[in-house]
CSV table of C-alpha atoms and ligand atoms in Angstrom, one decimal:
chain,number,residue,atom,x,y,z
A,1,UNK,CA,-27.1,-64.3,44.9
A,2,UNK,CA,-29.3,-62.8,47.7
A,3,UNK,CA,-30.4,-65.4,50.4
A,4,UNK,CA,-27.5,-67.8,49.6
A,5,UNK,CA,-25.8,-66.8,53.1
A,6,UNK,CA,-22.6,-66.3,50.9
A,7,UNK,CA,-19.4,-64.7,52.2
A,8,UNK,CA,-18.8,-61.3,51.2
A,9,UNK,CA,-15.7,-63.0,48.9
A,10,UNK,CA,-18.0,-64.6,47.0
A,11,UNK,CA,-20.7,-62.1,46.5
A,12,UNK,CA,-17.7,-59.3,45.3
A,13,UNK,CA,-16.9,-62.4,42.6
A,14,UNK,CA,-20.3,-63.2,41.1
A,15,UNK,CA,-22.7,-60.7,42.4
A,16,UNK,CA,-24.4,-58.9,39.6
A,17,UNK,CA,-23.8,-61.5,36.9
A,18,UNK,CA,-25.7,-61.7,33.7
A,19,UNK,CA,-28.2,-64.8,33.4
A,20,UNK,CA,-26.4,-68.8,33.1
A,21,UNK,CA,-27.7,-69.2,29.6
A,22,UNK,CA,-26.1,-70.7,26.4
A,23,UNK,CA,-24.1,-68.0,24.4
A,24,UNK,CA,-24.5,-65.4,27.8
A,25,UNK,CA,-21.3,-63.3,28.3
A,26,UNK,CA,-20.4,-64.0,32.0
A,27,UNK,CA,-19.9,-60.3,32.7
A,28,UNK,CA,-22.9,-57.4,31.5
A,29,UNK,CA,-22.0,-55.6,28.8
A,30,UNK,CA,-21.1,-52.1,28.4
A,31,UNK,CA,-25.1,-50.7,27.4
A,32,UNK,CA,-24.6,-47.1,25.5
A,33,UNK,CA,-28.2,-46.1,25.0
A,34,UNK,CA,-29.5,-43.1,25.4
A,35,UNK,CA,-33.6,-44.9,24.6
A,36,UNK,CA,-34.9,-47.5,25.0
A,37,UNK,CA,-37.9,-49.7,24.0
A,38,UNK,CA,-40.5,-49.1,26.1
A,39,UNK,CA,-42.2,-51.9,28.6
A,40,UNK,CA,-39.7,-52.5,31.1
A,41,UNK,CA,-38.9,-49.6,33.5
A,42,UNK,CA,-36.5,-47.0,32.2
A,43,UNK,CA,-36.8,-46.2,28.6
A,44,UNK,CA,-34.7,-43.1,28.2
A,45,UNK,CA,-31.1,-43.3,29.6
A,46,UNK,CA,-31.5,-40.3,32.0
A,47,UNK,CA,-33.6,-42.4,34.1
A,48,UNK,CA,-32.3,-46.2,33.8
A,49,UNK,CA,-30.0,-48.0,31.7
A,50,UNK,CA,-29.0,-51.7,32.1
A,51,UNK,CA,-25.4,-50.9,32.3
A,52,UNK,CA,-25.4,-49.5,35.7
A,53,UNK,CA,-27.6,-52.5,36.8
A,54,UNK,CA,-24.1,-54.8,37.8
A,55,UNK,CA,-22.8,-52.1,40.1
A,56,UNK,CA,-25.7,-51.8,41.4
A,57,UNK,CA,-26.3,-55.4,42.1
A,58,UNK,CA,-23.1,-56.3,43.6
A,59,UNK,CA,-22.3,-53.4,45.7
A,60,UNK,CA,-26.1,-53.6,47.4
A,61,UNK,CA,-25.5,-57.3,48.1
A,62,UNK,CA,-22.3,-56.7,50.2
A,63,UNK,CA,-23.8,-53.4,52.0
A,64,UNK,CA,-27.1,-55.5,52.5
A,65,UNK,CA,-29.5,-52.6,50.8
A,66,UNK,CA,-30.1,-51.7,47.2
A,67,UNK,CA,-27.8,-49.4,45.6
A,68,UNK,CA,-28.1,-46.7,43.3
A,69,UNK,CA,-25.1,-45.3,40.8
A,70,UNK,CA,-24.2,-41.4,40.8
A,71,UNK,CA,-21.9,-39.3,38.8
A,72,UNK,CA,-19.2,-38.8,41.4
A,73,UNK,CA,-18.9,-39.3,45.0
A,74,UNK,CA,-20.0,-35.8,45.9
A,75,UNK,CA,-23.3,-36.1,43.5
A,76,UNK,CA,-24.4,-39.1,45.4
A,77,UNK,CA,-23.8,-37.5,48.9
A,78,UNK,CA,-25.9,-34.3,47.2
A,79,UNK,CA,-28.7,-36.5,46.3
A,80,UNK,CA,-28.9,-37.1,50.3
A,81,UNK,CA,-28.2,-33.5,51.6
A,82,UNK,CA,-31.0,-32.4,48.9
A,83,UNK,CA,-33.8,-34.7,50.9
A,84,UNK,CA,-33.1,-32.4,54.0
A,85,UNK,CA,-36.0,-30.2,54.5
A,86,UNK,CA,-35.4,-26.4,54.3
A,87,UNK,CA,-33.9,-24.9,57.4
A,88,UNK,CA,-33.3,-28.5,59.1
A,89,UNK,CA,-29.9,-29.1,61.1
A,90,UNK,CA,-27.5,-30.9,60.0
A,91,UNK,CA,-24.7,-32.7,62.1
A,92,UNK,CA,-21.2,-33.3,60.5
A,93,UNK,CA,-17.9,-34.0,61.8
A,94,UNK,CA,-15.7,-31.3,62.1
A,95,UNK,CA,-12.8,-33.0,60.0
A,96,UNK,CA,-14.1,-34.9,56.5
A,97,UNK,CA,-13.6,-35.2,53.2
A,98,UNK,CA,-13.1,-31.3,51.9
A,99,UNK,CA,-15.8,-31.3,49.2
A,100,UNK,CA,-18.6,-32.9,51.0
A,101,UNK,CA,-18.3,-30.2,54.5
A,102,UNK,CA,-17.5,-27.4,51.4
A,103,UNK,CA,-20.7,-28.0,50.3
A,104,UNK,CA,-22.1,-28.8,53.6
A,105,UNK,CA,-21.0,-24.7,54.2
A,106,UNK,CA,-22.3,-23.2,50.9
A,107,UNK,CA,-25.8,-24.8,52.2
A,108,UNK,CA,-25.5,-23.5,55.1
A,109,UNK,CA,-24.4,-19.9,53.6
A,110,UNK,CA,-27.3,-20.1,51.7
A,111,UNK,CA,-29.6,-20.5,54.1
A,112,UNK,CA,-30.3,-23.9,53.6
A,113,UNK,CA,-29.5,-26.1,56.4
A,114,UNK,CA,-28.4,-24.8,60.1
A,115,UNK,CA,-25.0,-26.6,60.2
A,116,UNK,CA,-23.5,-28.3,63.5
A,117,UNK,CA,-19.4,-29.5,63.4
A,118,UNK,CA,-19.1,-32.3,65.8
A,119,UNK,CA,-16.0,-34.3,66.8
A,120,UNK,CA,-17.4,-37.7,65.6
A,121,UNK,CA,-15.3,-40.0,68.1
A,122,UNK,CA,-17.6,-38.0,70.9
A,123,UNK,CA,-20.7,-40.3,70.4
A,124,UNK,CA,-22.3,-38.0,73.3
A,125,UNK,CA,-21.6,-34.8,71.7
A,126,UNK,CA,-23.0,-36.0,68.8
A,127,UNK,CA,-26.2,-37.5,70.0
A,128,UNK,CA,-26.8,-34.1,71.5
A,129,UNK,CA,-26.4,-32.6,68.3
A,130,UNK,CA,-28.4,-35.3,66.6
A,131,UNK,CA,-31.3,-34.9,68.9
A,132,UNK,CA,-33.6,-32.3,67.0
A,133,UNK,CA,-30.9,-32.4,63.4
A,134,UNK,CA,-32.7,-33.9,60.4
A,135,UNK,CA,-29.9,-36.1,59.4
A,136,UNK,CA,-26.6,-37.0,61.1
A,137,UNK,CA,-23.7,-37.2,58.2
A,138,UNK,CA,-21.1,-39.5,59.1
A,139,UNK,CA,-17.4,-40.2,57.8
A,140,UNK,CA,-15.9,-43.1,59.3
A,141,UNK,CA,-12.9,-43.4,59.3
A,142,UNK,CA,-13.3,-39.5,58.4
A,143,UNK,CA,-10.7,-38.2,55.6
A,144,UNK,CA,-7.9,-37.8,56.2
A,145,UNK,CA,-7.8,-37.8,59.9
A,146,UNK,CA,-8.9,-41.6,60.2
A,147,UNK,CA,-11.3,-40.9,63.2
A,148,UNK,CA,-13.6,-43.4,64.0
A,149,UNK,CA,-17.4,-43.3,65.0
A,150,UNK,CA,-19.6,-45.5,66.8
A,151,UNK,CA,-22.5,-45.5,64.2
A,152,UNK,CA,-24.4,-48.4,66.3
A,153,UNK,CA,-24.7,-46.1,69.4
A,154,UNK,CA,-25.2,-42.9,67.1
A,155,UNK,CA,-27.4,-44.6,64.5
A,156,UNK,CA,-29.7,-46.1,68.1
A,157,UNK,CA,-30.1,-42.8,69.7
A,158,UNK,CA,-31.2,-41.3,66.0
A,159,UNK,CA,-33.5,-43.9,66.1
A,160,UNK,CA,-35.2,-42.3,68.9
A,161,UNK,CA,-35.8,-38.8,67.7
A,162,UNK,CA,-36.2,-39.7,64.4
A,163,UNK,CA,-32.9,-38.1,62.8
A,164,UNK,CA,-31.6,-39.9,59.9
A,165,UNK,CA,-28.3,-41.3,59.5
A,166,UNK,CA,-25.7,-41.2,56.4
A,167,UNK,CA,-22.9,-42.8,56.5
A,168,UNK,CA,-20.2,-42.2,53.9
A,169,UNK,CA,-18.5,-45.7,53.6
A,170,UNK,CA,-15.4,-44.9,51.4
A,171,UNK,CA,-12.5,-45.8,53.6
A,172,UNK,CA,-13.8,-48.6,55.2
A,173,UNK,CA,-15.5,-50.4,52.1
A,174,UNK,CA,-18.9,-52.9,53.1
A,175,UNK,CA,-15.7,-55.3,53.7
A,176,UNK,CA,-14.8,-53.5,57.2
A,177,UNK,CA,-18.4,-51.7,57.9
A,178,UNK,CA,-21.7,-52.3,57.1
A,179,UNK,CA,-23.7,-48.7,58.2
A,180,UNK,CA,-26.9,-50.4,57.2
A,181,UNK,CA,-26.3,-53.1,59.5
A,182,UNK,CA,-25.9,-50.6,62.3
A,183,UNK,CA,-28.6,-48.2,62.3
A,184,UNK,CA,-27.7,-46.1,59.1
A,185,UNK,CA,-30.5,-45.2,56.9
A,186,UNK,CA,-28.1,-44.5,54.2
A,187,UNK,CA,-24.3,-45.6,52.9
A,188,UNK,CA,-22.6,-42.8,50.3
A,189,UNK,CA,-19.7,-43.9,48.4
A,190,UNK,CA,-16.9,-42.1,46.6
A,191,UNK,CA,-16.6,-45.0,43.6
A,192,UNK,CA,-13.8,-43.7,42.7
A,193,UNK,CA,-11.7,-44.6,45.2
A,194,UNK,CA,-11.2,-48.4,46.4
A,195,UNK,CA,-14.3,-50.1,45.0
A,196,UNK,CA,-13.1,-49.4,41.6
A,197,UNK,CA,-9.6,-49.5,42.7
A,198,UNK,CA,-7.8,-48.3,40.0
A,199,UNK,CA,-7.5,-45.0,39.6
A,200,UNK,CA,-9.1,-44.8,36.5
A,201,UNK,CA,-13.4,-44.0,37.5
A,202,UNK,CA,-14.4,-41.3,39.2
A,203,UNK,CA,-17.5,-42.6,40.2
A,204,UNK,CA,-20.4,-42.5,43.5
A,205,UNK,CA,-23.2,-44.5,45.1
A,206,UNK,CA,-25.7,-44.4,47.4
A,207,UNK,CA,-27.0,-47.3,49.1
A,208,UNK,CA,-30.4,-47.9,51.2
A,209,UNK,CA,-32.4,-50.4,52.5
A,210,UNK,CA,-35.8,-48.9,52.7
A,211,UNK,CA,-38.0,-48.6,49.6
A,212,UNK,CA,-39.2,-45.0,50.5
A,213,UNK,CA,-35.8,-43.5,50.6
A,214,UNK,CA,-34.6,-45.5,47.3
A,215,UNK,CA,-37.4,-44.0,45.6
A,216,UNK,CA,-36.4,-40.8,46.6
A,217,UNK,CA,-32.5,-40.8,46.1
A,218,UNK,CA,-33.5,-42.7,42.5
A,219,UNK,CA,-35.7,-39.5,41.8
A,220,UNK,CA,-33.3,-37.0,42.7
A,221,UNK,CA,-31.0,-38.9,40.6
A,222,UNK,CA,-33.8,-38.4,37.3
A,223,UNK,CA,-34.1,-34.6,38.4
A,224,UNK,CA,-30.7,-33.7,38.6
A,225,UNK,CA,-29.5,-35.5,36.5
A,226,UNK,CA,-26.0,-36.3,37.9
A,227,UNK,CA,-26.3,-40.4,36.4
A,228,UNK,CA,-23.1,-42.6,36.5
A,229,UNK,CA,-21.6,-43.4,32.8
A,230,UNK,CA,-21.9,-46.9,31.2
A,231,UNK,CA,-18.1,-47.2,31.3
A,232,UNK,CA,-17.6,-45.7,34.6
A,233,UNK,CA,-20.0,-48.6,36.0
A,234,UNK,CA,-18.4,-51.2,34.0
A,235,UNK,CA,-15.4,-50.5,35.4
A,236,UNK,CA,-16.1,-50.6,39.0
A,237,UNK,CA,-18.2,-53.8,38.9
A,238,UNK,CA,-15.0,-55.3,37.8
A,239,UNK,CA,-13.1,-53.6,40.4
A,240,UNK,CA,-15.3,-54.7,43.1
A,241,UNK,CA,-14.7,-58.3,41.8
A,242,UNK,CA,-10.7,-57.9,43.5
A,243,UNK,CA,-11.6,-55.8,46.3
A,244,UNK,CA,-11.5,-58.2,49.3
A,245,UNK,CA,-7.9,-59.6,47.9
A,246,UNK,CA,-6.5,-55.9,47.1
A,247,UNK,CA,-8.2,-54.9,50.7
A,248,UNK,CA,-6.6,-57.5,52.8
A,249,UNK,CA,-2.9,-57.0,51.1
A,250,UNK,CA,-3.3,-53.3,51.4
A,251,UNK,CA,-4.6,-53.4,54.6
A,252,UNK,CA,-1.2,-55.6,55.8
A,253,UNK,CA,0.9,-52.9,53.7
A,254,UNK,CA,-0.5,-50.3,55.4
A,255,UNK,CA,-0.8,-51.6,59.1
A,256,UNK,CA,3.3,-52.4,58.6
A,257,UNK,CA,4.1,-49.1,57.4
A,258,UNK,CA,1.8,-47.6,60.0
A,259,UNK,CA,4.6,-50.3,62.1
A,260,UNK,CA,7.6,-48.7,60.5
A,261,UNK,CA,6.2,-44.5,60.6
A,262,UNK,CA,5.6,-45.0,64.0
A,263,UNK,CA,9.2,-45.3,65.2
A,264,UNK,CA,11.2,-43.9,62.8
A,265,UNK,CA,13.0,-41.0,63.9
A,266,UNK,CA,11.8,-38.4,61.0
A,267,UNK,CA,8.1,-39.1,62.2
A,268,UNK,CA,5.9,-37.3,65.1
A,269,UNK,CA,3.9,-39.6,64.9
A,270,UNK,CA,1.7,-41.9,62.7
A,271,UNK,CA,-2.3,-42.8,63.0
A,272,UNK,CA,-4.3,-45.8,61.8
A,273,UNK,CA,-7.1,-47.1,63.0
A,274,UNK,CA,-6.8,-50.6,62.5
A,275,UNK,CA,-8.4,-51.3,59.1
A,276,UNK,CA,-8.2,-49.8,55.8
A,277,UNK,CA,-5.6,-48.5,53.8
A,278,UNK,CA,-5.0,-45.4,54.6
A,279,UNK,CA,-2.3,-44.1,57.3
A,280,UNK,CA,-1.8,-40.6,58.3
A,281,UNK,CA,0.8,-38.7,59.9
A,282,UNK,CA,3.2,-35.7,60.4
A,283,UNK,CA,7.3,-35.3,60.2
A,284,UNK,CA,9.2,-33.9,62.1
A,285,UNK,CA,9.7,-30.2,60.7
A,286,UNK,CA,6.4,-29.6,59.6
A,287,UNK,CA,4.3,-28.5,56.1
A,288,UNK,CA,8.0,-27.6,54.8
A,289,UNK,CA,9.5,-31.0,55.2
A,290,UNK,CA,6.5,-32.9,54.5
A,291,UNK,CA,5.6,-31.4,51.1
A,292,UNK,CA,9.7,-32.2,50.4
A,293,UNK,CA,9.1,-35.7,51.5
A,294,UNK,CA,5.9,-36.5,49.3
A,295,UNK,CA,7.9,-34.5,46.1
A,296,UNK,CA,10.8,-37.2,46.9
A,297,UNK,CA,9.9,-40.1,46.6
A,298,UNK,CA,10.5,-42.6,43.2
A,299,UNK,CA,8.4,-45.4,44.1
A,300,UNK,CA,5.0,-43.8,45.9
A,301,UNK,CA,3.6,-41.4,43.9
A,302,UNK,CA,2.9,-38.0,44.6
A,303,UNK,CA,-0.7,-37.7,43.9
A,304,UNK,CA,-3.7,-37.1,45.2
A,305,UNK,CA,-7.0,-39.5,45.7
A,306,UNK,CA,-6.8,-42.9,47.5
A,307,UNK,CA,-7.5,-46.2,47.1
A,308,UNK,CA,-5.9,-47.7,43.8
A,309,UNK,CA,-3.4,-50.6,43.2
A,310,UNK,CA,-0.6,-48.0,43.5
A,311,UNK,CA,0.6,-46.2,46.6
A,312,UNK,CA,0.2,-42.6,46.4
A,313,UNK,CA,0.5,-39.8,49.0
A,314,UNK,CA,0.7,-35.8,49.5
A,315,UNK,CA,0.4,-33.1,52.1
A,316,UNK,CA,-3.4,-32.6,52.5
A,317,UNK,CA,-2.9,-28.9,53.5
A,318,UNK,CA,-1.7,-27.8,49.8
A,319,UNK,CA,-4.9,-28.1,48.7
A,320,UNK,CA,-7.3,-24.5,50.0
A,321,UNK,CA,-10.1,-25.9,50.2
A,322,UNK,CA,-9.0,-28.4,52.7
A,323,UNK,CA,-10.8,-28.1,56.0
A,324,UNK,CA,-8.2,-26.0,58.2
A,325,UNK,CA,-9.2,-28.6,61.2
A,326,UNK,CA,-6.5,-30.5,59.2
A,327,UNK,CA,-3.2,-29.9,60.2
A,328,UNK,CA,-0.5,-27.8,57.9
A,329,UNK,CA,2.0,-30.9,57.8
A,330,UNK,CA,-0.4,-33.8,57.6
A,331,UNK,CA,0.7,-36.8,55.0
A,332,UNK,CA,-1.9,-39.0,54.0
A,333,UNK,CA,-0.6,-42.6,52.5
A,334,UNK,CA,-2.9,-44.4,50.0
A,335,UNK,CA,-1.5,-47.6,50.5
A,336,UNK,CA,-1.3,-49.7,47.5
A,337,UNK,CA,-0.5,-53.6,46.5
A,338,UNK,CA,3.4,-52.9,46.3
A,339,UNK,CA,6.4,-55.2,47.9
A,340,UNK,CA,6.5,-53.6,51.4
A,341,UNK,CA,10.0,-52.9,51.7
A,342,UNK,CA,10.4,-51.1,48.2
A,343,UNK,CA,7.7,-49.2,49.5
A,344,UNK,CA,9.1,-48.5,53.3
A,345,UNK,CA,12.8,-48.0,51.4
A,346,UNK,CA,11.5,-45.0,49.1
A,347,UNK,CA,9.4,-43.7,52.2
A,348,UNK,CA,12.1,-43.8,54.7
A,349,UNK,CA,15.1,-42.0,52.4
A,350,UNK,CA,12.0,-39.4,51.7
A,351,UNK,CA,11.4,-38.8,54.8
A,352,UNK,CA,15.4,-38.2,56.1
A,353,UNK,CA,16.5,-36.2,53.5
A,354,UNK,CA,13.6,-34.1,54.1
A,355,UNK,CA,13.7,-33.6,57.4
A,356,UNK,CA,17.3,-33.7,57.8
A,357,UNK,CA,17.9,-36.6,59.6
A,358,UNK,CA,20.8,-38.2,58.4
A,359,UNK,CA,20.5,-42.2,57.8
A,360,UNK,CA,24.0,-42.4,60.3
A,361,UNK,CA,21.9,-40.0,62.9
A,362,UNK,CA,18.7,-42.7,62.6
A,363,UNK,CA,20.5,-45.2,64.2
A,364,UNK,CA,20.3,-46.6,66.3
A,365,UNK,CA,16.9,-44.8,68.0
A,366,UNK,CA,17.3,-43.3,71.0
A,367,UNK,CA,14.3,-41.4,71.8
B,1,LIG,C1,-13.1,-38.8,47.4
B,1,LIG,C2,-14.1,-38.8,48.5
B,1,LIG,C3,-15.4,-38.3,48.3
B,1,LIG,C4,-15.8,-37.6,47.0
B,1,LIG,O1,-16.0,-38.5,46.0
B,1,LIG,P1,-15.8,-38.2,44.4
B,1,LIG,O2,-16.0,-39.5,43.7
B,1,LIG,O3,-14.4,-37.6,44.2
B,1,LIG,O4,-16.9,-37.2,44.1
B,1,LIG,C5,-16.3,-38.3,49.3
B,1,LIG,N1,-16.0,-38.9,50.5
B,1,LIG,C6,-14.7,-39.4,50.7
B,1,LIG,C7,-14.4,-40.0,52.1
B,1,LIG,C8,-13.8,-39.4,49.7
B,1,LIG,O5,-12.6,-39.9,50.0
């Protein structure tokens, strides 16, 4: 559908179709093959297979670049850390998804990389950083902080010295943010999280728009062999197809609860950036009461991940490998396609019989 000027609504609907003829299936089929005949590209499954081709398709069209299906989230973000050359500096923001700066440390550990922790929202601090770094790795909005980069000024001043740019896309979806569009040389995706939508994939991609870096993410991908599953593809393709109407009701969802946190009583205060569906914040009483509050509620579950139909949430902090730039009594809210007010009623009796705060006490606010 490339070159139709088509709104990104219409791309996530019939990107990555099979071909309008008689008898066709209008979605690909599920391909398990582990070989195949030989003439056209790929013939063993390690290195190709048609079923990962409608992923592909439609999630390049709406980041503008060509796309390329991992394992996991983390294994496509590895695919990129691996083309850093031995000893090179790497820039990363201080706060970000736990497994990609855990890894981002064992390089470093081993000797791999020099790693630099930036505050991202510093664009000067991070230029600095950038200047003589081999590849700036950005989070934006980070996890689960929700701080916000300026990629256009960061992705410029790389431009200058040469320092690539990665930008891991997974909260803000090509919906909200294109990186590619703004100086990125390369968009990572955790699949698994709205794209697919569901909670059901755990899934990664990587996304370029220059033909020497595709060749060399699709090669790591062959050597290391951390290639997406048939299903796992399948799945998110069809995910994708909802994602602008699930983004756009989560989004309001979460900007109203973001509304609702904000002045309740029970809450120190609540973040949001403006997009997306994830809201952070902390309650008053700390780690103690919010780990009570997430093991309250009846209608949000208590679960970790992000991004699926149903609203989930849980104090980051019980995790140990969470970065301890994270604070102890942080909450992060997936916000999901729910009614609002079931979801703000099972949040707000969570939240006062955990910290204490009578509903009589609530109200009316005087603070
Ligand atoms: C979940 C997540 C990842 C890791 O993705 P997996 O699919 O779990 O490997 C990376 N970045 C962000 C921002 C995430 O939320």
């Amino acid at each position: 559908m490339e070159g139709l000027g088509l709104s990104p609504a219409t791309i996530a609907v019939g990107a990555g179709r099979p071909e309008r003829i008689p008898g066709a299936p209008l979605n690909a089929p599920i391909t398990l093959a582990s070989a195949l005949v030989p003439g056209a590209g790929s013939e063993y499954g390690r290195h190709g297979n048609p079923a990962w081709d409608a992923f592909e398709t439609v999630l390049g069209e709406l980041e503008g670049g060509d796309a390329l299906a991992f394992s996991s989230g983390i294994a496509a973000a590895t695919a990129v850390f691996d083309l850093v050359p031995s000893g090179a500096a790497v820039v990363a923001p201080r706060t970000a998804y736990s497994g990609t700066l855990a890894q981002l440390r064992e390089r470093e550990r081993r000797g791999l990389i020099e790693l630099r922790l930036v505050d991202i929202t510093d664009t000067e601090a991070v230029n600095r950083a950038a200047a003589d770094a081999a590849l700036v790795w950005l989070e934006s909005p980070t996890n689960p902080t929700l701080e916000v980069a300026d990629i256009e000024a960061i992705g410029r001043a790389a431009g200058q010295t040469g320092t690539a740019v990665a930008v891991d896309n997974t909260f803000a979806t090509p919906l909200r943010q294109r990186p590619l569009q703004m100086g990125a040389d390369f968009v990572v995706h955790s699949a698994s999280k709205l794209l697919s939508g569901h909670s059901d994939v755990v899934l990664g991609a990587v996304v370029m728009n220059s033909e020497r870096a595709h060749r060399a993410i699709a090669a790591r991908r062959s050597t290391m062999g951390a290639i997406p599953g048939a299903l796992e593809c399948w799945l998110a393709a069809r995910g994708i197809r909802t994602l602008h109407v699930r983004l756009d009701r989560a989004e309001a969802n979460a900007a109203e609860l973001h509304r609702r946190l904000s002045a309740s009583p029970a809450v120190q205060y609540s973040r949001y950036p403006g997009f997306g569906t994830v809201v952070a914040f902390e309650v008053v009483g700390g780690a103690d009461a919010a780990q009570k509050a997430t093991e309250q509620s009846q209608v949000v579950v208590y679960a970790t991940s992000l991004g699926g139909v149903e609203t989930t949430w849980e104090r980051r902090r019980r995790h140990a490998q969470e970065p301890t730039t994270v604070p102890e009594g942080l909450i992060r809210l997936s916000v999901g396609l729910e009614d609002v007010d079931d979801l703000w009623a099972d949040i707000e009796q969570a939240l006062l019989v955990s910290t204490g705060i009578s509903g009589s006490r609530a109200w009316p606010r005087g603070r």
